[in-house]
XYZ file of C-alpha atoms in Angstrom:
496
model
C -54.423 -4.035 -34.156
C -52.947 -6.699 -35.819
C -50.361 -9.048 -34.196
C -48.072 -11.292 -36.301
C -45.697 -13.599 -34.786
C -43.715 -15.337 -37.501
C -42.369 -18.659 -37.273
C -43.569 -19.709 -33.975
C -41.531 -22.683 -32.326
C -43.998 -23.738 -29.561
C -47.249 -22.761 -27.552
C -44.869 -21.177 -24.757
C -43.761 -18.377 -27.093
C -47.512 -17.305 -27.610
C -49.187 -17.685 -24.201
C -47.516 -14.325 -22.733
C -48.787 -12.573 -25.705
C -52.501 -13.492 -25.475
C -55.117 -11.035 -23.572
C -58.162 -12.643 -22.404
C -60.259 -9.747 -23.903
C -59.152 -7.646 -26.793
C -60.283 -6.456 -29.961
C -56.821 -7.264 -31.552
C -56.101 -10.274 -34.084
C -53.268 -12.200 -33.455
C -51.802 -14.429 -36.390
C -49.051 -16.768 -35.627
C -47.438 -18.649 -38.211
C -45.680 -22.213 -37.413
C -44.472 -25.117 -39.661
C -46.683 -27.392 -37.860
C -49.289 -28.046 -35.468
C -49.541 -25.319 -32.672
C -50.573 -27.483 -29.731
C -51.180 -26.542 -26.441
C -53.652 -23.420 -27.039
C -57.338 -23.775 -26.790
C -59.770 -21.864 -28.873
C -57.642 -21.341 -31.807
C -58.431 -21.188 -35.302
C -56.078 -23.250 -37.239
C -55.577 -22.477 -41.119
C -53.142 -24.515 -43.160
C -51.494 -21.945 -45.607
C -51.454 -22.889 -49.245
C -49.320 -21.128 -52.099
C -49.856 -17.839 -53.705
C -52.641 -16.817 -56.687
C -50.955 -18.646 -59.569
C -50.551 -15.779 -61.664
C -48.912 -14.035 -58.733
C -46.773 -16.717 -58.561
C -45.437 -16.587 -62.078
C -45.011 -12.732 -61.699
C -42.882 -13.309 -58.887
C -40.751 -15.774 -61.000
C -40.498 -13.032 -63.628
C -39.251 -10.367 -60.935
C -36.635 -12.763 -59.096
C -35.344 -14.479 -62.409
C -35.993 -11.820 -65.232
C -38.974 -10.951 -67.260
C -37.710 -11.857 -70.523
C -36.553 -15.523 -69.604
C -40.098 -15.942 -67.828
C -41.927 -14.515 -70.433
C -40.316 -16.411 -73.214
C -41.496 -20.104 -71.823
C -44.807 -19.187 -70.171
C -45.904 -22.821 -69.976
C -42.375 -23.699 -68.222
C -42.657 -20.774 -65.750
C -46.417 -22.088 -65.190
C -44.851 -25.650 -64.524
C -42.235 -24.566 -62.481
C -44.538 -22.309 -60.334
C -46.866 -25.183 -60.065
C -44.266 -27.690 -58.878
C -43.257 -25.089 -56.246
C -46.819 -25.482 -55.178
C -47.028 -21.350 -55.620
C -45.048 -20.967 -52.342
C -42.839 -17.954 -52.253
C -40.096 -19.614 -49.993
C -39.379 -22.436 -52.785
C -40.341 -20.089 -55.570
C -37.077 -17.960 -54.161
C -34.984 -20.754 -53.910
C -35.764 -21.807 -57.581
C -35.235 -18.135 -58.754
C -31.884 -17.941 -57.060
C -31.004 -21.121 -58.501
C -31.976 -20.111 -62.054
C -29.821 -16.882 -61.931
C -26.570 -19.055 -61.203
C -27.857 -21.529 -64.375
C -28.393 -18.766 -67.076
C -28.543 -21.754 -69.655
C -31.211 -23.828 -68.004
C -34.426 -23.792 -69.535
C -37.207 -22.908 -67.114
C -38.884 -26.079 -68.435
C -36.162 -28.212 -67.695
C -35.916 -26.453 -63.915
C -39.727 -27.887 -63.369
C -38.756 -31.227 -64.300
C -35.515 -31.514 -62.314
C -37.655 -30.135 -59.205
C -40.334 -32.874 -59.822
C -37.515 -35.424 -59.889
C -35.892 -34.394 -56.715
C -36.292 -37.878 -54.370
C -36.774 -37.624 -50.943
C -33.683 -37.978 -48.796
C -32.677 -41.346 -47.570
C -32.206 -41.692 -43.754
C -28.567 -41.646 -42.925
C -26.905 -43.179 -39.514
C -25.071 -40.220 -37.656
C -22.368 -41.122 -35.672
C -21.821 -38.815 -32.594
C -24.573 -36.573 -31.009
C -25.337 -33.756 -33.242
C -25.479 -30.255 -31.705
C -27.382 -27.668 -33.024
C -27.072 -24.241 -31.697
C -30.396 -23.566 -30.649
C -31.587 -27.172 -29.610
C -35.343 -25.855 -29.282
C -35.434 -25.616 -33.154
C -34.169 -29.053 -34.062
C -37.955 -30.210 -33.816
C -38.820 -27.659 -36.794
C -37.463 -29.776 -39.668
C -38.146 -29.013 -43.329
C -41.591 -31.178 -44.025
C -41.055 -34.258 -46.261
C -42.857 -33.683 -49.687
C -42.596 -29.851 -49.539
C -41.605 -28.400 -52.611
C -39.368 -26.320 -50.376
C -37.215 -29.413 -49.739
C -36.792 -30.035 -53.549
C -36.026 -26.085 -54.262
C -33.561 -26.332 -51.820
C -31.918 -29.790 -52.834
C -31.520 -28.417 -56.390
C -29.689 -25.399 -54.857
C -27.740 -26.645 -52.358
C -26.370 -29.762 -54.593
C -24.802 -27.142 -57.174
C -22.604 -25.195 -54.155
C -19.048 -25.854 -53.968
C -17.933 -27.960 -51.132
C -16.352 -24.990 -48.882
C -19.713 -23.235 -49.737
C -21.989 -25.875 -48.785
C -19.661 -26.499 -45.718
C -20.019 -23.061 -44.657
C -23.867 -23.164 -44.791
C -23.957 -25.935 -42.568
C -21.834 -24.339 -39.813
C -23.707 -20.943 -40.289
C -26.406 -22.917 -38.074
C -24.088 -23.218 -34.914
C -23.868 -19.156 -35.017
C -25.635 -17.428 -32.137
C -29.364 -16.856 -33.339
C -28.142 -18.058 -36.535
C -26.729 -14.703 -37.679
C -23.393 -14.357 -39.334
C -21.149 -12.150 -40.842
C -17.737 -12.045 -42.005
C -16.104 -12.183 -38.796
C -17.854 -14.957 -37.251
C -18.253 -16.764 -40.501
C -14.521 -16.825 -41.139
C -14.063 -18.102 -37.543
C -16.644 -20.870 -37.926
C -14.778 -22.461 -41.295
C -11.426 -21.362 -40.421
C -10.482 -19.121 -43.408
C -9.749 -15.506 -44.502
C -12.323 -12.919 -43.828
C -12.603 -11.507 -47.246
C -13.381 -15.113 -48.554
C -15.741 -15.559 -45.668
C -17.640 -12.585 -46.920
C -17.856 -13.266 -50.301
C -19.422 -17.095 -49.548
C -21.763 -15.391 -47.691
C -22.891 -13.010 -50.456
C -22.930 -15.820 -52.867
C -25.234 -17.819 -50.592
C -27.519 -14.734 -50.398
C -27.959 -14.423 -53.818
C -28.834 -17.937 -54.016
C -31.405 -17.090 -51.495
C -30.051 -19.559 -49.035
C -29.367 -17.035 -46.684
C -31.565 -14.074 -45.704
C -30.072 -10.399 -45.614
C -30.139 -8.642 -42.564
C -29.864 -5.081 -41.762
C -26.177 -4.123 -41.390
C -24.397 -4.313 -38.166
C -23.666 -0.899 -36.534
C -20.424 -0.708 -37.811
C -21.660 -1.207 -41.184
C -20.565 -4.913 -41.533
C -22.969 -7.185 -43.732
C -24.766 -9.568 -41.803
C -27.298 -12.451 -42.930
C -29.288 -15.128 -40.928
C -30.165 -18.469 -41.832
C -33.836 -18.837 -42.744
C -35.986 -20.854 -40.520
C -37.614 -22.847 -43.043
C -34.137 -24.444 -43.755
C -32.411 -24.647 -40.326
C -33.784 -28.159 -39.804
C -32.436 -29.564 -43.102
C -29.109 -28.154 -42.675
C -29.024 -29.478 -39.495
C -29.688 -32.677 -40.410
C -26.965 -32.343 -43.451
C -24.414 -30.800 -40.737
C -25.083 -34.299 -38.799
C -24.826 -36.345 -41.888
C -21.483 -34.660 -43.405
C -19.448 -33.149 -40.478
C -17.716 -35.256 -37.867
C -18.844 -34.060 -34.492
C -14.921 -33.051 -33.730
C -15.156 -30.743 -36.649
C -18.354 -29.365 -35.667
C -16.828 -28.856 -31.890
C -13.720 -27.225 -33.272
C -15.785 -24.616 -35.367
C -17.626 -23.933 -32.408
C -14.381 -23.537 -30.234
C -12.876 -21.240 -33.008
C -16.072 -19.402 -33.132
C -16.109 -18.646 -29.167
C -12.367 -17.659 -29.262
C -12.971 -15.153 -32.376
C -15.767 -13.668 -30.074
C -13.355 -13.545 -26.958
C -10.501 -11.551 -29.074
C -13.115 -9.188 -30.566
C -14.450 -8.020 -27.175
C -10.990 -7.957 -25.573
C -9.923 -5.607 -28.415
C -13.126 -3.751 -27.690
C -12.342 -3.373 -24.184
C -8.486 -2.510 -24.887
C -10.091 0.375 -26.985
C -12.404 1.932 -24.514
C -9.826 1.569 -21.620
C -6.697 3.150 -23.036
C -4.844 2.689 -19.402
C -4.984 -0.948 -20.047
C -2.208 -0.773 -22.637
C -1.787 -1.561 -26.258
C -3.594 -4.638 -27.876
C -1.085 -7.483 -27.751
C -2.703 -9.413 -30.212
C -4.566 -7.422 -32.729
C -7.181 -9.046 -35.187
C -6.507 -9.283 -39.077
C -7.403 -5.843 -40.829
C -11.054 -6.814 -42.015
C -11.787 -8.073 -38.845
C -10.124 -4.818 -36.521
C -12.172 -2.675 -34.319
C -10.411 0.654 -35.055
C -11.576 3.403 -32.459
C -13.207 3.269 -29.122
C -16.741 4.335 -30.817
C -16.144 1.743 -33.346
C -15.843 -0.635 -30.245
C -18.717 0.554 -28.190
C -21.299 0.471 -31.109
C -20.035 -3.035 -31.716
C -20.319 -4.293 -28.267
C -23.443 -2.839 -28.105
C -24.828 -3.750 -31.362
C -24.063 -7.453 -30.777
C -24.597 -7.999 -26.931
C -27.497 -10.205 -27.615
C -25.433 -12.445 -29.825
C -23.039 -12.457 -27.657
C -24.968 -13.292 -24.642
C -26.651 -15.925 -26.713
C -23.346 -17.302 -27.627
C -22.347 -17.799 -24.165
C -25.705 -19.537 -23.064
C -25.404 -21.848 -26.060
C -21.915 -22.795 -25.043
C -22.462 -23.298 -21.310
C -25.672 -25.024 -21.935
C -23.960 -27.552 -24.148
C -20.681 -28.048 -21.292
C -18.340 -29.265 -23.662
C -16.319 -26.027 -24.184
C -16.540 -24.799 -20.692
C -12.994 -23.231 -20.883
C -14.038 -20.768 -23.900
C -17.452 -20.092 -22.507
C -15.484 -19.261 -19.364
C -13.229 -16.767 -21.114
C -16.030 -15.034 -23.101
C -17.759 -14.323 -19.828
C -14.825 -12.959 -18.154
C -14.012 -10.701 -21.429
C -17.631 -9.552 -21.244
C -17.598 -8.799 -17.712
C -14.522 -6.536 -18.228
C -15.733 -4.891 -21.079
C -19.708 -4.559 -21.074
C -19.422 -1.832 -18.022
C -16.953 0.020 -20.052
C -19.823 1.064 -22.352
C -21.993 2.564 -19.621
C -24.825 0.763 -20.539
C -24.222 -2.396 -19.047
C -27.859 -3.932 -18.128
C -27.939 -5.602 -14.728
C -29.875 -8.221 -16.218
C -27.067 -8.668 -18.527
C -24.410 -9.087 -15.768
C -26.753 -11.512 -13.867
C -26.735 -13.738 -16.717
C -23.111 -13.875 -17.127
C -22.468 -14.265 -13.236
C -25.144 -17.180 -13.230
C -22.866 -18.699 -16.433
C -19.860 -18.295 -14.059
C -21.941 -20.423 -11.350
C -23.101 -23.087 -13.662
C -19.735 -23.767 -15.041
C -18.186 -23.795 -11.586
C -20.503 -26.002 -10.056
C -19.968 -28.174 -13.239
C -16.299 -28.337 -12.984
C -16.308 -28.698 -8.807
C -14.573 -25.049 -8.138
C -16.031 -23.805 -5.008
C -13.939 -20.981 -4.983
C -15.159 -19.632 -8.304
C -18.655 -20.617 -7.403
C -18.396 -18.629 -4.198
C -17.152 -15.661 -6.260
C -20.148 -15.877 -8.870
C -22.533 -16.143 -5.740
C -20.934 -12.933 -4.013
C -21.053 -11.007 -7.559
C -25.065 -12.356 -7.868
C -25.580 -11.296 -4.339
C -24.227 -7.745 -4.845
C -26.610 -7.113 -7.973
C -29.511 -8.609 -6.064
C -28.551 -6.167 -3.029
C -28.049 -3.055 -5.586
C -31.642 -3.565 -6.711
C -32.950 -3.711 -3.266
C -33.974 -7.616 -3.380
C -32.088 -8.133 0.191
C -33.847 -11.501 0.861
C -32.506 -12.870 -2.186
C -29.223 -11.555 -1.799
C -28.884 -12.879 1.488
C -29.592 -16.389 0.092
C -26.843 -15.932 -2.207
C -24.357 -14.417 0.539
C -25.097 -17.590 2.587
C -24.396 -19.804 0.210
C -21.326 -18.166 -0.796
C -20.138 -18.490 2.852
C -20.474 -22.143 3.156
C -18.535 -22.492 -0.177
C -15.830 -19.964 0.851
C -15.340 -21.738 4.154
C -15.211 -25.271 2.658
C -12.770 -23.916 0.167
C -10.403 -22.539 2.479
C -10.999 -19.242 1.257
C -11.177 -16.781 4.068
C -11.186 -13.499 2.289
C -14.178 -14.684 0.042
C -15.741 -16.186 3.287
C -15.306 -12.486 5.389
C -16.500 -10.973 2.263
C -19.582 -12.806 2.028
C -20.374 -12.782 5.573
C -20.030 -8.916 5.546
C -22.708 -9.215 2.713
C -25.064 -11.284 5.243
C -24.521 -8.403 7.864
C -25.317 -5.762 4.927
C -29.020 -7.910 4.600
C -29.531 -7.887 7.928
C -29.329 -4.620 8.650
C -31.260 -3.428 5.532
C -34.281 -5.982 6.611
C -34.161 -4.239 10.186
C -32.245 -6.821 12.216
C -29.073 -5.422 13.759
C -28.603 -8.017 16.037
C -27.902 -10.727 13.314
C -26.084 -7.536 11.378
C -23.918 -7.517 14.219
C -23.020 -11.056 14.442
C -22.224 -11.402 10.561
C -19.831 -8.354 11.057
C -17.829 -9.801 14.038
C -17.536 -13.039 12.462
C -16.065 -10.915 9.113
C -14.036 -9.140 11.365
C -12.072 -11.741 13.215
C -11.271 -13.261 9.566
C -10.051 -9.694 8.401
C -7.977 -9.444 11.211
C -6.397 -12.886 10.912
C -5.644 -11.661 7.314
C -4.020 -8.505 8.424
C -6.250 -6.723 5.919
C -6.515 -3.367 7.908
C -8.502 -1.399 5.427
C -11.465 -4.103 5.642
C -10.938 -4.489 9.605
C -11.532 -0.647 9.780
C -14.646 -0.675 7.810
C -16.182 -3.524 9.691
C -15.536 -2.211 12.820
C -17.654 0.899 11.868
C -20.203 -1.378 10.579
C -20.464 -2.931 13.768
C -20.535 0.258 15.337
C -23.420 1.290 13.661
C -24.993 -2.368 14.283
C -24.659 -1.336 18.179
C -26.043 1.932 17.587
C -29.293 0.230 16.206
C -29.613 -2.069 19.134
C -28.616 1.163 21.481
C -25.708 -0.437 22.631
C -23.952 3.164 22.557
C -20.626 2.305 24.862
C -20.091 -0.882 22.497
C -20.798 1.356 19.308
C -18.381 4.120 20.658
C -15.556 1.592 21.512
C -15.897 0.075 17.875
C -15.876 3.713 16.356
C -12.410 4.580 18.402
C -10.616 0.840 17.222
C -11.718 1.997 13.882
C -9.863 5.148 14.079
C -6.880 3.536 15.864
C -6.861 1.307 12.925
C -6.882 4.263 10.358
C -4.092 5.914 12.287
C -2.030 3.236 12.148
C -2.473 2.808 8.119
C -1.790 6.619 8.018
C -5.583 7.350 6.246
C -5.726 10.735 7.675
C -9.260 11.506 5.893
C -10.809 8.221 7.026
C -9.619 8.776 10.739
C -11.016 11.967 10.846
C -14.297 10.868 9.138
C -14.727 8.139 12.028
C -13.691 10.384 14.705
C -16.397 12.845 13.521
C -19.027 9.792 14.142
C -17.847 8.779 17.138
C -17.976 12.712 18.526
C -21.680 12.818 17.250
C -22.470 9.544 19.092
C -20.828 10.764 22.085
C -23.095 13.722 22.403
C -25.741 10.867 23.223
C -23.918 9.875 26.577
C -23.462 11.300 29.655
C -20.578 13.789 30.894
C -18.293 10.768 31.331
C -19.217 8.636 28.475
C -20.851 6.256 30.449
C -24.592 7.057 31.083
C -27.085 7.486 27.612
C -29.150 10.555 27.647
C -33.170 9.811 28.321
C -34.696 10.235 24.908
């Protein structure tokens, strides 16, 4: 088997895929030396065969135009070092310059000067900081071909191309592109198609709802980030990122309202070209865009300057994804971790405690009770410090569940008892009855049958006061079953 890893960023991406003993061949392409892996055989990739390069130009530009100037075509292929990426860019440029002679194109490509260093005011914030280290190599013909294509762009399209580097995964469609530049969706869609025609964007498979999708080529990403830092003010970049996050929030909320008709009509519908129209459309869009939505959250939370918009997107996803029936626990875990990170950064212990409770519940559902217990105990401390008695009670109940699952009914009873005191002080009778039953179960595990019976009877009394007849009958049945393990007067345990 041949395993091909294209556009590797660092050795960390390759290590997990290396086997000690295998008959497979692993081939990884990267823009620079791949450091940190022993025993590899580095190869510097050159261009295509010269004849094949000219043939590629003919296919991309048009055979007649190339065949009419074979010398110019050969010069142009040589100026591109016969490299496919540079050839494609030059071909896209030539397609939009029908009066330009192929020979002149080669001369212009040779004449492109190296970029001069430009002082950048403020931080440059790429969508993927790791990829900031993968620039277009100076002197590479790809750079010259890119500069020729980029220079002829109208200012609005050049700006859109630069801002596409902010999109999650560098994937864009008319919904995200229109948000980035603040223009109507049809205008953004036309601009994306034009940039793809110039080979400055790559066509991706259409989204689940048929929307055309594009990607910023990895080979151009570094240069576009440099241009963004030179030409776009930090405040403009931040505004573009904020518009994108708010657009995603509106899309996710729209999907949720379609999937949950009981939630009512959408009070703020999106413009027609952006709108999700049916529940099936909304579900397909949510599931198809899930990875990109999660990437948008991770990027926004990681940069830390748009916590408000990031928090709204997290909340929207936590409400919408479960409605699809395919909300992966790992996705929910990542979202709650984001909530926790933002809450800690903002010094909001109440919200941090709520995030820890949700993380503890996810760990508990997976049977990871030790990890769940750690989350619950941290939540107890934060909720207590914030004066959140309800949150503290819920966290203590989670601690009790963890001790019980790990076979420690004594500590479980202690945690349930402390949670019970808080619930009673809050007047939460439903939670009080539930905790009394939990206490009874813990006492039973400790063979404290008298105490268990007393807690069952107390729970039944609470349920009677609240008018919960079915609950009262269920607890009475538990008490009756326990009664059979006691003596005739209810005071003497039977022998085993």
